[in-house]
PDB file of C-alpha atoms in Angstrom:
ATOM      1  CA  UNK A 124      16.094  -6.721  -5.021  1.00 61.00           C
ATOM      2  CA  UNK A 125      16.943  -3.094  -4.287  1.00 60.00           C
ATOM      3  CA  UNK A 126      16.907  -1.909  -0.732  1.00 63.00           C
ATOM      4  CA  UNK A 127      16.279   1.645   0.050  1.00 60.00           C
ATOM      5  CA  UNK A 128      18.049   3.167   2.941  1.00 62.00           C
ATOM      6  CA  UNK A 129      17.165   6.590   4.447  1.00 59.00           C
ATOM      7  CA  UNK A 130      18.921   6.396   7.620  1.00 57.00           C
ATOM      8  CA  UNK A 131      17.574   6.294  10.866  1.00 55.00           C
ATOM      9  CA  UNK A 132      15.204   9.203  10.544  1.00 52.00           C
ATOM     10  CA  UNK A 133      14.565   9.347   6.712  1.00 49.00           C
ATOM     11  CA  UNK A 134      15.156  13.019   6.594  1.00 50.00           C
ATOM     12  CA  UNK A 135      18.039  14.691   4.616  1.00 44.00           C
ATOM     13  CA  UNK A 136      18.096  12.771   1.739  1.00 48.00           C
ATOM     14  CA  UNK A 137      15.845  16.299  -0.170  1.00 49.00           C
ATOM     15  CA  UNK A 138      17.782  19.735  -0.693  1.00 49.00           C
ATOM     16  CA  UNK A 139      14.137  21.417  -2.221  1.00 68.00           C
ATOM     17  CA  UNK A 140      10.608  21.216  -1.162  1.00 82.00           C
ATOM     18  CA  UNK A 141       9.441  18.927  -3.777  1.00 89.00           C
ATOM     19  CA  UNK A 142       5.373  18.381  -4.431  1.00 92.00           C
ATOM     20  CA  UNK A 143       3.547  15.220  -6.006  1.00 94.00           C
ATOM     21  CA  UNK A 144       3.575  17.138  -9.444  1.00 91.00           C
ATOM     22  CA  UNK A 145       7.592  17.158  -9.344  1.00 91.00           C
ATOM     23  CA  UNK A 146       7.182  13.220  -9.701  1.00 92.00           C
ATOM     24  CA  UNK A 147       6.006  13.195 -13.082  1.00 90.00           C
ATOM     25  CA  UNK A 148       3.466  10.683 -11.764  1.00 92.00           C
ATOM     26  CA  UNK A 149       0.314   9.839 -14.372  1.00 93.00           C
ATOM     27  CA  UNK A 150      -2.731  11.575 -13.345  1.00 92.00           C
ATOM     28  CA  UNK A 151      -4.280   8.573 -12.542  1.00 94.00           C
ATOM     29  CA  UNK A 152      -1.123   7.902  -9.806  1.00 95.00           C
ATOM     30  CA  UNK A 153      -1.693  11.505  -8.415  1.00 94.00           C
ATOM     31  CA  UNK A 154      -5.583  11.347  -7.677  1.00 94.00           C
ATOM     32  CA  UNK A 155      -5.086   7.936  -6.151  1.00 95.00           C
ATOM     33  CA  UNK A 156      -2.915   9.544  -4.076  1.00 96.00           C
ATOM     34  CA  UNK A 157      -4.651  13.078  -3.425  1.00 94.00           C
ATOM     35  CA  UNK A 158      -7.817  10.406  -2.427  1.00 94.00           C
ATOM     36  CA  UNK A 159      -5.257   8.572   0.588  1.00 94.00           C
ATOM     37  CA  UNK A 160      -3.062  11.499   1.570  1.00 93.00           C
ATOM     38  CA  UNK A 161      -4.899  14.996   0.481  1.00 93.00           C
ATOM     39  CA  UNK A 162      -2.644  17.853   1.046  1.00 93.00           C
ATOM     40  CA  UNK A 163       0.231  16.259   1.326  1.00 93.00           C
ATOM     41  CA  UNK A 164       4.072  16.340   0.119  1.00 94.00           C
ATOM     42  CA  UNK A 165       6.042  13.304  -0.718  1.00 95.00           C
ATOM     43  CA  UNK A 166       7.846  12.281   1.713  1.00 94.00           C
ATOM     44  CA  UNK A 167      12.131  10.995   1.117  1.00 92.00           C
ATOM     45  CA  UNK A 168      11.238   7.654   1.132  1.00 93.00           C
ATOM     46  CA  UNK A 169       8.328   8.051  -1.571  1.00 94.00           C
ATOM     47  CA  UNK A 170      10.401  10.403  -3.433  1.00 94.00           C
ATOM     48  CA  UNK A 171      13.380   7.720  -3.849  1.00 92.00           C
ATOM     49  CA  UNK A 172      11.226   4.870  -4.446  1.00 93.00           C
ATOM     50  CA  UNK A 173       8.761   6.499  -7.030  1.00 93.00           C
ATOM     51  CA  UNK A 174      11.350   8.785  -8.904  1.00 91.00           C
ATOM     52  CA  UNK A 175      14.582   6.102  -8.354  1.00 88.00           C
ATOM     53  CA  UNK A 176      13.402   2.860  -7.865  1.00 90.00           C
ATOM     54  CA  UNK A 177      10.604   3.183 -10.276  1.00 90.00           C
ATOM     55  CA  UNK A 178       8.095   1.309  -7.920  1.00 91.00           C
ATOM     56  CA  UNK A 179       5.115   1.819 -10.470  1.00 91.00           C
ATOM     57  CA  UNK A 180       6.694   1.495 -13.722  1.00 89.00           C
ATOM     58  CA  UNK A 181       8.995  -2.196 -12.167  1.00 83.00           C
ATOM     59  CA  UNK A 182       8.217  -5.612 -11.134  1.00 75.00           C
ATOM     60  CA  UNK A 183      11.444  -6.016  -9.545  1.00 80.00           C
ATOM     61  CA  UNK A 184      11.025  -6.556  -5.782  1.00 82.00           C
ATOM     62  CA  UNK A 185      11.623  -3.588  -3.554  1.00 83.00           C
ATOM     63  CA  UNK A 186      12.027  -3.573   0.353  1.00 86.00           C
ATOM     64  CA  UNK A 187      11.381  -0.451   1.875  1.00 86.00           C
ATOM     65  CA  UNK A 188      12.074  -0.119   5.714  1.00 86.00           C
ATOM     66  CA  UNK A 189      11.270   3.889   7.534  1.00 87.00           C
ATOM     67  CA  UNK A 190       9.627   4.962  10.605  1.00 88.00           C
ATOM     68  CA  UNK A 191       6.512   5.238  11.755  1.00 87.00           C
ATOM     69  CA  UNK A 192       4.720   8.433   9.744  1.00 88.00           C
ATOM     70  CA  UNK A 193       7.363   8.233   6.752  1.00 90.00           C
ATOM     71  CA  UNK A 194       5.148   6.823   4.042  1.00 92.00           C
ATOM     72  CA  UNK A 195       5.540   2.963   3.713  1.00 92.00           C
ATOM     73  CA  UNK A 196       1.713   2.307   3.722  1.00 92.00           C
ATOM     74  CA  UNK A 197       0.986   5.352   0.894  1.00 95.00           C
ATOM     75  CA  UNK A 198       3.843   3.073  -0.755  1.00 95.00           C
ATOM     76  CA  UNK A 199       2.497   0.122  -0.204  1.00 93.00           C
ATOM     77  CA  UNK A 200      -1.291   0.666  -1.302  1.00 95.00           C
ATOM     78  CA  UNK A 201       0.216   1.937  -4.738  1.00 95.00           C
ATOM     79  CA  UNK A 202       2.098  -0.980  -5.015  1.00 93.00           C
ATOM     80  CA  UNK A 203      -0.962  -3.043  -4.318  1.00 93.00           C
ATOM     81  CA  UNK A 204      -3.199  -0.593  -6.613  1.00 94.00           C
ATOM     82  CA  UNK A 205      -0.383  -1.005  -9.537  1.00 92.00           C
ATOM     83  CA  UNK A 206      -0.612  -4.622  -9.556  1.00 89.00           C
ATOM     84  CA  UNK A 207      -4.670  -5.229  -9.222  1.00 89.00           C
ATOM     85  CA  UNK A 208      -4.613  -2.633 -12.648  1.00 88.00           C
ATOM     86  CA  UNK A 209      -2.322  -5.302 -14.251  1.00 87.00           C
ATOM     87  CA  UNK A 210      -4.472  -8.187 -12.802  1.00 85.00           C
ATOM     88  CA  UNK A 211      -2.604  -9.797 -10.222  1.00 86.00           C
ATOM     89  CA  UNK A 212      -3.681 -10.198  -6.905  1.00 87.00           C
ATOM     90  CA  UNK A 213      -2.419  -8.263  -3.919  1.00 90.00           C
ATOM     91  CA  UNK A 214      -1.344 -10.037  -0.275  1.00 90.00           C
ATOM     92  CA  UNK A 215      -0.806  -7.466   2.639  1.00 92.00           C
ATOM     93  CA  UNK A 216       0.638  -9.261   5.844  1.00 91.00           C
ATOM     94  CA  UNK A 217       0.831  -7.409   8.609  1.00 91.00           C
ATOM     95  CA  UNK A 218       2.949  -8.018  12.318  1.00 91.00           C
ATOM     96  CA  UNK A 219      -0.269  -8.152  14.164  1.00 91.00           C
ATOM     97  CA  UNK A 220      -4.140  -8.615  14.432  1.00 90.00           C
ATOM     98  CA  UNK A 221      -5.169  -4.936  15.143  1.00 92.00           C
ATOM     99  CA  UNK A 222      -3.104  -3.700  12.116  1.00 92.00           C
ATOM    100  CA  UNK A 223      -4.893  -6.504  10.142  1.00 92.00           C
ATOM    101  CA  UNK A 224      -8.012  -5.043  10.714  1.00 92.00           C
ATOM    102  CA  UNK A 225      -6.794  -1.562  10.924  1.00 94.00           C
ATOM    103  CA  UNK A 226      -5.750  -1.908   7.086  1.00 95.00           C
ATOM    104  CA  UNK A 227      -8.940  -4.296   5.926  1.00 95.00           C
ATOM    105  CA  UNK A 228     -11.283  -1.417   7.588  1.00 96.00           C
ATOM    106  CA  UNK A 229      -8.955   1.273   5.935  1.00 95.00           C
ATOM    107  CA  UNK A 230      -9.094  -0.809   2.275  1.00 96.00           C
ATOM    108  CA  UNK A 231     -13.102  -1.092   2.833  1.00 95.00           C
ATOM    109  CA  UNK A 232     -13.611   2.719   2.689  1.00 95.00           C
ATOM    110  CA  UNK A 233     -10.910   3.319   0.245  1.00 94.00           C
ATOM    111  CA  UNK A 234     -11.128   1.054  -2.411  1.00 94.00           C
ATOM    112  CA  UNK A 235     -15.109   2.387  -3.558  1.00 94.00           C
ATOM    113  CA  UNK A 236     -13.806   5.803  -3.602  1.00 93.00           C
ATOM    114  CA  UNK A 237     -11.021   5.013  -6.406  1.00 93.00           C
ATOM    115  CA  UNK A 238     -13.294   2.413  -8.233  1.00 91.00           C
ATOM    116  CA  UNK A 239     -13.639   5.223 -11.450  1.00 92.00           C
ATOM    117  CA  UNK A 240     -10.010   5.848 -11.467  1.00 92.00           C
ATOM    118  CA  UNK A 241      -8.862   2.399 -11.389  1.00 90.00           C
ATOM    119  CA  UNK A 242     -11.375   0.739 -13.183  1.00 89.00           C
ATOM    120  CA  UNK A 243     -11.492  -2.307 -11.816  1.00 87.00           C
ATOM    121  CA  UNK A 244     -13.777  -2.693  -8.138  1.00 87.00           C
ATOM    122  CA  UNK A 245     -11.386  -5.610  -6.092  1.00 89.00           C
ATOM    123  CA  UNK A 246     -12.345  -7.592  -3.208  1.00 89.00           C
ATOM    124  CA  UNK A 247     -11.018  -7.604  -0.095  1.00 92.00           C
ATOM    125  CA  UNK A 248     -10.653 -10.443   2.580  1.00 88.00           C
ATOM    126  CA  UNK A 249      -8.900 -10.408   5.553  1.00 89.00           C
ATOM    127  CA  UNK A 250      -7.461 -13.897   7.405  1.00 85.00           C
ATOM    128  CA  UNK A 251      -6.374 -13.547  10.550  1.00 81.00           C
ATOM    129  CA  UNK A 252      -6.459 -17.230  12.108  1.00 73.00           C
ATOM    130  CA  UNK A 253      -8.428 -15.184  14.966  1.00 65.00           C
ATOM    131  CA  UNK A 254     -11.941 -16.429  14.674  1.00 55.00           C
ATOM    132  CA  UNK A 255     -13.390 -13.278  17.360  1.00 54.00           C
ATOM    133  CA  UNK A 256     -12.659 -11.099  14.263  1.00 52.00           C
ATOM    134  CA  UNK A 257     -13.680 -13.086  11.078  1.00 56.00           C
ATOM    135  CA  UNK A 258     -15.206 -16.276  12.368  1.00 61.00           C
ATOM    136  CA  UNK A 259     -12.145 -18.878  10.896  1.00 58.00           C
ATOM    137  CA  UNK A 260     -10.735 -21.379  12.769  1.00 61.00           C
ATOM    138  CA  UNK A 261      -7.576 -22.874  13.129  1.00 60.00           C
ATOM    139  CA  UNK A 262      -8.815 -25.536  10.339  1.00 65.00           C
ATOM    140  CA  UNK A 263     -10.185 -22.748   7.541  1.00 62.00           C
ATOM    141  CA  UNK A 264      -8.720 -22.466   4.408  1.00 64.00           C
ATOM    142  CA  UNK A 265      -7.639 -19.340   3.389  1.00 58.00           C
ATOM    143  CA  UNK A 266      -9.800 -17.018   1.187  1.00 57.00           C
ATOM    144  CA  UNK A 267     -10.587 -17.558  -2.187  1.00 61.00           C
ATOM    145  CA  UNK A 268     -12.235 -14.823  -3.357  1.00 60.00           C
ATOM    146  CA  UNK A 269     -10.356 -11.594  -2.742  1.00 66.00           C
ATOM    147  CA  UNK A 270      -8.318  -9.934  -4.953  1.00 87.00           C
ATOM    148  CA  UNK A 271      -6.648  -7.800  -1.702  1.00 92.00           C
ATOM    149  CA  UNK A 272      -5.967 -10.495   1.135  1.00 89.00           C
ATOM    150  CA  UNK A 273      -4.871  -9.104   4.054  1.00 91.00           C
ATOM    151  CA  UNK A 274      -3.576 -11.111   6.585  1.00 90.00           C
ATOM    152  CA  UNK A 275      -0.851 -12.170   9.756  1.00 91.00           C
ATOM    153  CA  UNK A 276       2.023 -14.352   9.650  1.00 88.00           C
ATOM    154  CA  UNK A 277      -0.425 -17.217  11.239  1.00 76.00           C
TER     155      UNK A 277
END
């Protein structure tokens, strides 16, 4: 396991102003990611674990910690997005209930959008242990059918 440190504020770690293209991404990497974050630049956390760590092209585990707005999630939906192409299945915890949701609503409205590119059209669940948001109970079993389960430490 490799763990990527970018200091405190993850700035400083780029000299030049470098753009997706300067990746060497496949195409198929680069409209994924001009579908979640159009107009955008890769940030130093995306450029070290895309160009260094090789987070598409490994299976080796990878922890990456930033702050808030430095490009974990854009990260993490490749990662998830790498391994549904390969035919695995994807789990996405999240810290807390409203980020659960936040990411299952976010998933909903992505995923059909990049069904072409990725050829493959996954489900997605979402398990909580909160029945107000998806009817379980303390006594459901988890989900059996998605292919993207999102869900909280509970």
């Amino acid at each position: 396991m490799r763990i990527v440190d970018l200091g405190r504020t993850g700035k400083g770690c780029s000299t030049d102003d470098p753009v997706w293209a300067d990746l060497s991404l496949p195409s198929k990497w680069r409209t994924i990611i001009d579908e979640i974050a159009p107009n955008t630049k890769p940030h130093d956390i995306q450029i070290k674990a895309l160009r260094e760590c090789k987070l598409l092209q490994s299976r080796r585990n990878l922890v990456i910690s930033g702050p808030t707005n430095s490009g974990k999630s854009l990260l993490g939906y490749l990662a998830i997005f790498s391994g549904l192409t390969e035919g695995r299945r994807a789990l996405l915890i999240e810290p807390f209930r409203a980020l659960a949701q936040e990411k299952f609503d976010e998933l909903t409205r992505l995923v059909p959008r990049l069904k072409t590119v990725l050829q493959i059209s996954p489900a997605i669940e979402i398990t909580t242990g909160d029945y107000r948001i998806t009817g379980e109970t303390l006594l459901s079993d988890p989900p059996k059918h998605g292919e993207i389960v999102i869900a909280t430490p509970e």
